[in-house]
The first five atom37 places (N, CA, C, CB, O) and aatype in JSON, in Angstrom:
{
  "aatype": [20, 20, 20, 20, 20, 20, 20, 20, 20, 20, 20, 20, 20, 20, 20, 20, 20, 20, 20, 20, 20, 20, 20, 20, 20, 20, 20, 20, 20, 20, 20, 20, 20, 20, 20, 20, 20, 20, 20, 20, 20, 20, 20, 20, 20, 20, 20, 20, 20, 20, 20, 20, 20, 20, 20, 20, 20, 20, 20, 20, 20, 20, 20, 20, 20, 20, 20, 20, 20, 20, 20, 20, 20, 20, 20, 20, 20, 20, 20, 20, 20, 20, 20, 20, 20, 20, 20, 20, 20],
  "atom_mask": [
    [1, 1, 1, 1, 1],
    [1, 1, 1, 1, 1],
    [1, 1, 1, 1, 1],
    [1, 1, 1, 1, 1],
    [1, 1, 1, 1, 1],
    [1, 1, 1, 1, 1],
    [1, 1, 1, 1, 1],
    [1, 1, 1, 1, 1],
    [1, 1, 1, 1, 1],
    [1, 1, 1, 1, 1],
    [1, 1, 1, 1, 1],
    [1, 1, 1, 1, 1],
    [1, 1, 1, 1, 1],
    [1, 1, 1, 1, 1],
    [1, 1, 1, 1, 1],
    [1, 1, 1, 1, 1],
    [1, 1, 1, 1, 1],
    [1, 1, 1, 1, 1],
    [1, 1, 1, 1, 1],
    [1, 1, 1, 1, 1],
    [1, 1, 1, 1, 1],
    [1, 1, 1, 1, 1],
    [1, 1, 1, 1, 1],
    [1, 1, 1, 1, 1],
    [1, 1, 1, 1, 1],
    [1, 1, 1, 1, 1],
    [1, 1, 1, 1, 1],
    [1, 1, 1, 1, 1],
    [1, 1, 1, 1, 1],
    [1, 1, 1, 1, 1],
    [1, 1, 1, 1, 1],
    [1, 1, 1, 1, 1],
    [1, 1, 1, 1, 1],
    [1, 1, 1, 1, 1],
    [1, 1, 1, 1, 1],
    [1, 1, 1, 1, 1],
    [1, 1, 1, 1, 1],
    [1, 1, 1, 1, 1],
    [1, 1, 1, 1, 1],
    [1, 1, 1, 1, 1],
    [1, 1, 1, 1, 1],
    [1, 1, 1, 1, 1],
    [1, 1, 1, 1, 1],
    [1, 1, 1, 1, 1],
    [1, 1, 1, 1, 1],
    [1, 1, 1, 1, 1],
    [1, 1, 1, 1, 1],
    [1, 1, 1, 1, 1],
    [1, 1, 1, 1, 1],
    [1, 1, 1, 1, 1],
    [1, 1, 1, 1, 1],
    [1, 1, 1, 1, 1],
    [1, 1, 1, 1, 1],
    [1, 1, 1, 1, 1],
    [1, 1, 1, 1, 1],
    [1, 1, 1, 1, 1],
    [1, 1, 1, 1, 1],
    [1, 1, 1, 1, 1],
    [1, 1, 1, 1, 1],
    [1, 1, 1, 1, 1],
    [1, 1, 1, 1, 1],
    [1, 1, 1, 1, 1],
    [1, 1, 1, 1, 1],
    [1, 1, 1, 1, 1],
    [1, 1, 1, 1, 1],
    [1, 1, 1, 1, 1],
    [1, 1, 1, 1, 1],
    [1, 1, 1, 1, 1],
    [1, 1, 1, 1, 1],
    [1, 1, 1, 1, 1],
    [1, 1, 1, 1, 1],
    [1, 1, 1, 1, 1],
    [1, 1, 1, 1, 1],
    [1, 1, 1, 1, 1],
    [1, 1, 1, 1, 1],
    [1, 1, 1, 1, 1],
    [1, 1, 1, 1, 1],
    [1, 1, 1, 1, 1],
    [1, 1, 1, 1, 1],
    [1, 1, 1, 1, 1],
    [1, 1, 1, 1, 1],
    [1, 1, 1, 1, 1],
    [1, 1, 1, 1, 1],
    [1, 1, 1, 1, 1],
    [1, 1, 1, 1, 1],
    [1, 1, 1, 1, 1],
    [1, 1, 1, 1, 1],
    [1, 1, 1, 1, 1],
    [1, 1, 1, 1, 1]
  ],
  "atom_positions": [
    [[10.99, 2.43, -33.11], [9.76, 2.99, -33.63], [9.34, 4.27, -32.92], [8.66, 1.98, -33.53], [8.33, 4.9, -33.25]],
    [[9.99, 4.55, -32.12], [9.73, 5.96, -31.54], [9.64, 7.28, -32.13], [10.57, 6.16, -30.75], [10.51, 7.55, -32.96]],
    [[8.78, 8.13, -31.88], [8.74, 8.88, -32.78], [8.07, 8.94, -33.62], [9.41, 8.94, -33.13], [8.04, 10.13, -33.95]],
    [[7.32, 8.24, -34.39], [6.58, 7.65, -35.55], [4.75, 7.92, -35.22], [7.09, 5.8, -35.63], [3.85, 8.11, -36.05]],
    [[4.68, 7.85, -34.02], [3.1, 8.19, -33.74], [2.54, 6.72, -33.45], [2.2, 9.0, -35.2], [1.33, 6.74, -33.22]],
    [[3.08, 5.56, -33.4], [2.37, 4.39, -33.56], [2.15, 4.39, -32.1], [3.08, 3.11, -34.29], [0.95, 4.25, -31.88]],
    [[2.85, 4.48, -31.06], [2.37, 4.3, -29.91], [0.9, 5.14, -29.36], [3.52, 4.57, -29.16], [0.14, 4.78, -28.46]],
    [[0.8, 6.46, -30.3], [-0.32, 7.24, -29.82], [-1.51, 6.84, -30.7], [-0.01, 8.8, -29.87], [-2.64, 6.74, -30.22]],
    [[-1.29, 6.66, -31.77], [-2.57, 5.57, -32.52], [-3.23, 4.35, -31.68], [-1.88, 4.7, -33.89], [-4.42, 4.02, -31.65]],
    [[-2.26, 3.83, -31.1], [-2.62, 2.49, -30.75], [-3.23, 2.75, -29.06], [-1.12, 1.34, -30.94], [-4.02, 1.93, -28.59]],
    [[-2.68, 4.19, -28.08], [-3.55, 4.45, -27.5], [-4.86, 4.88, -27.57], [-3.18, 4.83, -27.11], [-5.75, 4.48, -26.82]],
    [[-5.04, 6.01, -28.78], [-6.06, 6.85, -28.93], [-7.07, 5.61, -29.67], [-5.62, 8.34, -29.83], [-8.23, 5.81, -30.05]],
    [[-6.41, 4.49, -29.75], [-7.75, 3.37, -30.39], [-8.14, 2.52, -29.0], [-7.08, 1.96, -31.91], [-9.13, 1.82, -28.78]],
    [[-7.16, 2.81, -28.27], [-7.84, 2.0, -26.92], [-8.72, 2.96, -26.39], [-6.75, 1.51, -25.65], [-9.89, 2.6, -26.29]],
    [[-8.35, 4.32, -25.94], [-9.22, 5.22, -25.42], [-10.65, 5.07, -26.06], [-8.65, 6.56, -25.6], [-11.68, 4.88, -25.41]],
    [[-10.55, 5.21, -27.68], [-11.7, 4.95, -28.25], [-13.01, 3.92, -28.0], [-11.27, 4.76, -29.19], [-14.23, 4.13, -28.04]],
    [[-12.04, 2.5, -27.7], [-12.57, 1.71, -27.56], [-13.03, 1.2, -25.92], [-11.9, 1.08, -28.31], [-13.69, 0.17, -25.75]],
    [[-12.64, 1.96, -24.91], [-13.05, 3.07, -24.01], [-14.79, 3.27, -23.67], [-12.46, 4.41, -24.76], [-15.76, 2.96, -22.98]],
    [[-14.3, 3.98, -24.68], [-15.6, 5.08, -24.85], [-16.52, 4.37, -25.23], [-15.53, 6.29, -25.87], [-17.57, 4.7, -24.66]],
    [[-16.72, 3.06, -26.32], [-17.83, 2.87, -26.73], [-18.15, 1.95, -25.56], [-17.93, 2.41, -28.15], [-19.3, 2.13, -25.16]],
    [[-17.5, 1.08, -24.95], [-17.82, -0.08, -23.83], [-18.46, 0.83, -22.99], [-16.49, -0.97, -23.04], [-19.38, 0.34, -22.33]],
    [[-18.15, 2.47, -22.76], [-18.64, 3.04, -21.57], [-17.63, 2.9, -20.36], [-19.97, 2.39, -21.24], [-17.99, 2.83, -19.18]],
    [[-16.44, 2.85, -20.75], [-15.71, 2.4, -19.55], [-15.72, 3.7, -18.49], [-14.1, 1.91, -19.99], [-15.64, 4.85, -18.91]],
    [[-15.82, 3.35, -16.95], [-15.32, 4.66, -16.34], [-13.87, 5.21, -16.17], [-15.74, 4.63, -15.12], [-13.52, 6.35, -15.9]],
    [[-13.29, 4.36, -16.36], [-11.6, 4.9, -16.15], [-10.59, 3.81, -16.72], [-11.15, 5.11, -14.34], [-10.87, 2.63, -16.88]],
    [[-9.36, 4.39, -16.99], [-8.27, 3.24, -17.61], [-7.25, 3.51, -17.06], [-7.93, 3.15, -19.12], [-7.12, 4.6, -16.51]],
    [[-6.53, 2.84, -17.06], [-5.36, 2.97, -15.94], [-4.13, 2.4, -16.65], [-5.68, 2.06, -14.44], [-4.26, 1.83, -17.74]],
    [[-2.99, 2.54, -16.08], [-1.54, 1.94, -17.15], [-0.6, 2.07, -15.61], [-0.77, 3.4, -19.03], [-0.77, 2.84, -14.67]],
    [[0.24, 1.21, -15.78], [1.76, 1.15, -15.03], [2.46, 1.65, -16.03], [2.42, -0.34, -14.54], [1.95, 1.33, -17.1]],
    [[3.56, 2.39, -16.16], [4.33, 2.66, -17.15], [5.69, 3.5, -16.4], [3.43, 3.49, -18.27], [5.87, 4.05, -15.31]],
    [[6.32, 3.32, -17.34], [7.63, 4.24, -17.25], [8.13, 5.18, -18.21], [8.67, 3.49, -17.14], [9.24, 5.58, -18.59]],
    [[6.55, 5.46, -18.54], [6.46, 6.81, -19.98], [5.27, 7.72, -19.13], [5.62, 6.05, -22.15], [4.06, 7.71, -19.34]],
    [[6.04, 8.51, -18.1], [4.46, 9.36, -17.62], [4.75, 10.52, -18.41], [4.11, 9.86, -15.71], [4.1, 11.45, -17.91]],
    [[5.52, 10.98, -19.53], [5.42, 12.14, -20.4], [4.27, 11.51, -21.3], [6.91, 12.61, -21.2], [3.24, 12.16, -21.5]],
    [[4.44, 10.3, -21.84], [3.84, 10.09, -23.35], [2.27, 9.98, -22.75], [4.53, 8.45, -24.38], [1.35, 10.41, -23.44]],
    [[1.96, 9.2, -21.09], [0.6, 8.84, -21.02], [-0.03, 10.89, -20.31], [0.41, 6.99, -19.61], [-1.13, 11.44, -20.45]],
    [[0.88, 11.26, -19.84], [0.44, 12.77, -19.55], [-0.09, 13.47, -20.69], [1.6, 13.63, -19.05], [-1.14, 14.11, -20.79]],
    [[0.89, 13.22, -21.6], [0.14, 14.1, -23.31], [-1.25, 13.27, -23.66], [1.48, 13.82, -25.16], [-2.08, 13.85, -24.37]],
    [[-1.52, 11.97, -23.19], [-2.83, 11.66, -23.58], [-4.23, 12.25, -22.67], [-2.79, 10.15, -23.58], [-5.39, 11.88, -22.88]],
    [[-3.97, 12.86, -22.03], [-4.89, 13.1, -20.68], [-4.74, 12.25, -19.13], [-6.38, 12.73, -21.2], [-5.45, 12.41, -18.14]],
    [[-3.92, 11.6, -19.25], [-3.55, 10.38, -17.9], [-3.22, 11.58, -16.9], [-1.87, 8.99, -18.15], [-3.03, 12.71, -17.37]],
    [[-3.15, 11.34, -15.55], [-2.56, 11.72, -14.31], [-1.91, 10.79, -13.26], [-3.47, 12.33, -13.71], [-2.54, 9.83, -12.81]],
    [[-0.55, 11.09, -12.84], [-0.21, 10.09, -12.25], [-1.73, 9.66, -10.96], [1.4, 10.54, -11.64], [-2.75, 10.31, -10.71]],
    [[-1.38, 8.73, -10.58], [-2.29, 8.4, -9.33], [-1.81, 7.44, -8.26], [-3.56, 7.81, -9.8], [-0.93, 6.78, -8.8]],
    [[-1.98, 7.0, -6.85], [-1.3, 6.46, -5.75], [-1.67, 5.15, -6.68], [-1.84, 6.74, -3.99], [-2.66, 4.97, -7.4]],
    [[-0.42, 4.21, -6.39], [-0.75, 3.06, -6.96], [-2.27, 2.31, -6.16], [0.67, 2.16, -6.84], [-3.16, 1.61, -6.64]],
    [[-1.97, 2.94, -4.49], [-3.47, 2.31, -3.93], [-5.23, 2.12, -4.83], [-3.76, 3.42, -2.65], [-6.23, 1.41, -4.79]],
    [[-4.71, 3.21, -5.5], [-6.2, 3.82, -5.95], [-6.41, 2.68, -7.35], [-6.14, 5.94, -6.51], [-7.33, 2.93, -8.12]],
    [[-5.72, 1.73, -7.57], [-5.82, 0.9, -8.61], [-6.56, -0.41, -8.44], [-4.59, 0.66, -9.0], [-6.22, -0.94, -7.38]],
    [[-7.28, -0.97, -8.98], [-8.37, -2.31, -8.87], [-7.42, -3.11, -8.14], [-8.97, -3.17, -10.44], [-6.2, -2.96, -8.24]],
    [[-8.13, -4.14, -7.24], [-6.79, -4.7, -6.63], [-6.93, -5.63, -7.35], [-6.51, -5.03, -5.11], [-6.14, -6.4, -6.81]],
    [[-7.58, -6.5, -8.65], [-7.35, -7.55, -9.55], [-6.22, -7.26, -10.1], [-8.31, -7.79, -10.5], [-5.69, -8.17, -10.75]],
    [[-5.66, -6.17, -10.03], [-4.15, -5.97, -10.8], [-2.94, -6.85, -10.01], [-3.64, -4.14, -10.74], [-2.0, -7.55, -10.4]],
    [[-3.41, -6.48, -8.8], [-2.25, -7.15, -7.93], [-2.09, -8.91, -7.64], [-2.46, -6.47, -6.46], [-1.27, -9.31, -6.81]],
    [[-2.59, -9.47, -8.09], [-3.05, -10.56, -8.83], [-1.67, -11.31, -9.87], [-4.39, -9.89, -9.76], [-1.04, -12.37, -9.87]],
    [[-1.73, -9.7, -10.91], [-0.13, -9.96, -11.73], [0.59, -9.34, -10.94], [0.21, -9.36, -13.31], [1.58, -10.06, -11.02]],
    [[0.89, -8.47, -10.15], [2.23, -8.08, -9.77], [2.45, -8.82, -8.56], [2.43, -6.58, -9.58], [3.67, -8.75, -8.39]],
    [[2.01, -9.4, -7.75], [2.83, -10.27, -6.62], [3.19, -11.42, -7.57], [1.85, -10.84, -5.1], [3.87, -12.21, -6.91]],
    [[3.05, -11.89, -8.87], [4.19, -12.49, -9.75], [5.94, -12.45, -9.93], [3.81, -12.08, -10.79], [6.9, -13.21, -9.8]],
    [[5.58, -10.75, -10.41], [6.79, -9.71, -10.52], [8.04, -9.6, -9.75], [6.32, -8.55, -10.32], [8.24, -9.11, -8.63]],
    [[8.83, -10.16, -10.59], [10.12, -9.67, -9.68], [10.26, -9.03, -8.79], [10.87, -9.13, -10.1], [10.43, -9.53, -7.67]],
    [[10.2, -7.34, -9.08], [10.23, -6.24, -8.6], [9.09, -5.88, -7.41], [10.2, -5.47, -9.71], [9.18, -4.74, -6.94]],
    [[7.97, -6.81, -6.87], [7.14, -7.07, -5.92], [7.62, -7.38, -5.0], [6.38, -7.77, -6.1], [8.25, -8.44, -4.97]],
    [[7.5, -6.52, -3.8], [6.73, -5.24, -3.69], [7.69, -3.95, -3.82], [5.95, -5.21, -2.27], [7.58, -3.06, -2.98]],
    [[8.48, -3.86, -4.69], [9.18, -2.79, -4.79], [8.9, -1.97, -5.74], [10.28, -3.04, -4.85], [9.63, -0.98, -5.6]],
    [[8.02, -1.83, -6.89], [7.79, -1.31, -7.93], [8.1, -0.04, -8.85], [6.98, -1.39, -7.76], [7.09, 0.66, -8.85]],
    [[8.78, 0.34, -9.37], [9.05, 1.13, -9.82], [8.01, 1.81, -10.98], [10.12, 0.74, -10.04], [8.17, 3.0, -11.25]],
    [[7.34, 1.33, -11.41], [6.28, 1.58, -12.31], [5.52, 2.53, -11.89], [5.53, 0.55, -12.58], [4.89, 2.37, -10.85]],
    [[5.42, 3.81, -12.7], [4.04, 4.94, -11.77], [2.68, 4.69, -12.42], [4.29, 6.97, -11.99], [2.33, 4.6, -13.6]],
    [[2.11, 4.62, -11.38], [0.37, 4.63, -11.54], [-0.17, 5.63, -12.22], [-0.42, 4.74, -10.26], [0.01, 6.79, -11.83]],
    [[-0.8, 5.4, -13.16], [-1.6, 6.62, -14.22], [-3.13, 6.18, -14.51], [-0.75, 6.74, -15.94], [-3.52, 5.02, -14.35]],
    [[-3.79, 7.03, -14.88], [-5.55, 7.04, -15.17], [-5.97, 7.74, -15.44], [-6.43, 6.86, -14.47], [-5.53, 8.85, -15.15]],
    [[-7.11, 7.6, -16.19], [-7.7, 8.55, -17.13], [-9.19, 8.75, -16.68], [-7.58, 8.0, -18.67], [-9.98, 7.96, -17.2]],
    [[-9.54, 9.35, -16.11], [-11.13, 9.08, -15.71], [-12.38, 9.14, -16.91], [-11.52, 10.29, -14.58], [-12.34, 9.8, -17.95]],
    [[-13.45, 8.31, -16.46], [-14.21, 8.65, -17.33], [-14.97, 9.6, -18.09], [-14.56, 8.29, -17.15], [-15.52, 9.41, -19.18]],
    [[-14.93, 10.91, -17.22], [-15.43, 12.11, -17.42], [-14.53, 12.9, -19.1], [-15.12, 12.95, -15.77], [-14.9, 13.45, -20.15]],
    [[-13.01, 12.44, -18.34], [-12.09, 12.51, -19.49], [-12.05, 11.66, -20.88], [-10.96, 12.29, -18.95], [-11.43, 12.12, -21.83]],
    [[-12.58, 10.7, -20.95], [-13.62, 9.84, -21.68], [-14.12, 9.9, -22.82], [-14.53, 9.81, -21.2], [-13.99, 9.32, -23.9]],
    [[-14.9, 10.94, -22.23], [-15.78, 11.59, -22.88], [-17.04, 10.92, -22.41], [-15.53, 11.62, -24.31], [-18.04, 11.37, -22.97]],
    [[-17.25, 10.01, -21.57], [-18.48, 9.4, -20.85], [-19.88, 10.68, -20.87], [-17.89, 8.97, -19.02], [-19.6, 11.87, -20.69]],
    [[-20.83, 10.38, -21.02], [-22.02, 11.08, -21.0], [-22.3, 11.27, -19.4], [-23.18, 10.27, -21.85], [-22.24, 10.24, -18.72]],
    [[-22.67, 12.72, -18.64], [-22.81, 13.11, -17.15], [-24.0, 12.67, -17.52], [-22.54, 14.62, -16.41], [-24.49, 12.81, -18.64]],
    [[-24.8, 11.77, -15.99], [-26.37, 11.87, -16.46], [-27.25, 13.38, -16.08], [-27.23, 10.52, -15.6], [-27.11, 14.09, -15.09]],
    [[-27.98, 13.5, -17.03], [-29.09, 14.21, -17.05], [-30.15, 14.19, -15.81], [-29.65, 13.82, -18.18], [-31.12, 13.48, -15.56]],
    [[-29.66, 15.06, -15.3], [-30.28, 15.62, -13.37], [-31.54, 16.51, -13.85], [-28.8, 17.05, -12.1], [-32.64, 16.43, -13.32]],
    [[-31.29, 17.19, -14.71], [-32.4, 18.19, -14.88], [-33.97, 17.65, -14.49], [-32.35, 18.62, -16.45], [-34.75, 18.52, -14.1]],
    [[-34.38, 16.51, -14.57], [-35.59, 15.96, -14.36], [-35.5, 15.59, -12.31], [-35.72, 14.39, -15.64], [-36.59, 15.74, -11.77]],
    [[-34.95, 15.39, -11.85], [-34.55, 14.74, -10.48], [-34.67, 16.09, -9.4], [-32.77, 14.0, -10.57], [-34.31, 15.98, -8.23]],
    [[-35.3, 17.56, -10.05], [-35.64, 18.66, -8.93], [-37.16, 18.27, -8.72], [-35.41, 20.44, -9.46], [-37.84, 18.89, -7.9]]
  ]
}
């Protein structure tokens, strides 16, 4: 199915759905940092990830060796609303 756009639909509906919860950031393990880079992602130190993740990966085979790169999208990237300071001088 590559190629086809279904993988970027099915992100750009998570991002979406994102946005309305208000989320501040989303994050992915992957071994596609081209496809999550074209969405706005940046790699990131795996440290910088919730440690409820690690939870599933000391499951994982590959624990603690991981090959998977850390990616995230911040909320600003979002499209999250900055609050309104203008009143707070």
């Amino acid at each position: 199915y590559r190629g086809r756009g279904i993988g970027s639909r099915l992100l750009t509906a998570a991002v979406e759905d994102a946005k309305t919860l208000q989320v501040n950031r989303i994050f992915t393990l992957t071994y596609q940092e081209n496809f999550f880079a074209r969405h706005g992602f940046r790699v990131t130190d795996k440290s910088s990830l919730p440690q409820k993740i690690w939870a599933d990966c000391v499951k994982c085979v590959k624990f603690p060796d991981c090959d998977e790169i850390a990616m995230i999208r911040n909320g600003v990237e979002l499209g999250a609303k900055k609050p309104d300071i203008s009143s707070c001088t």
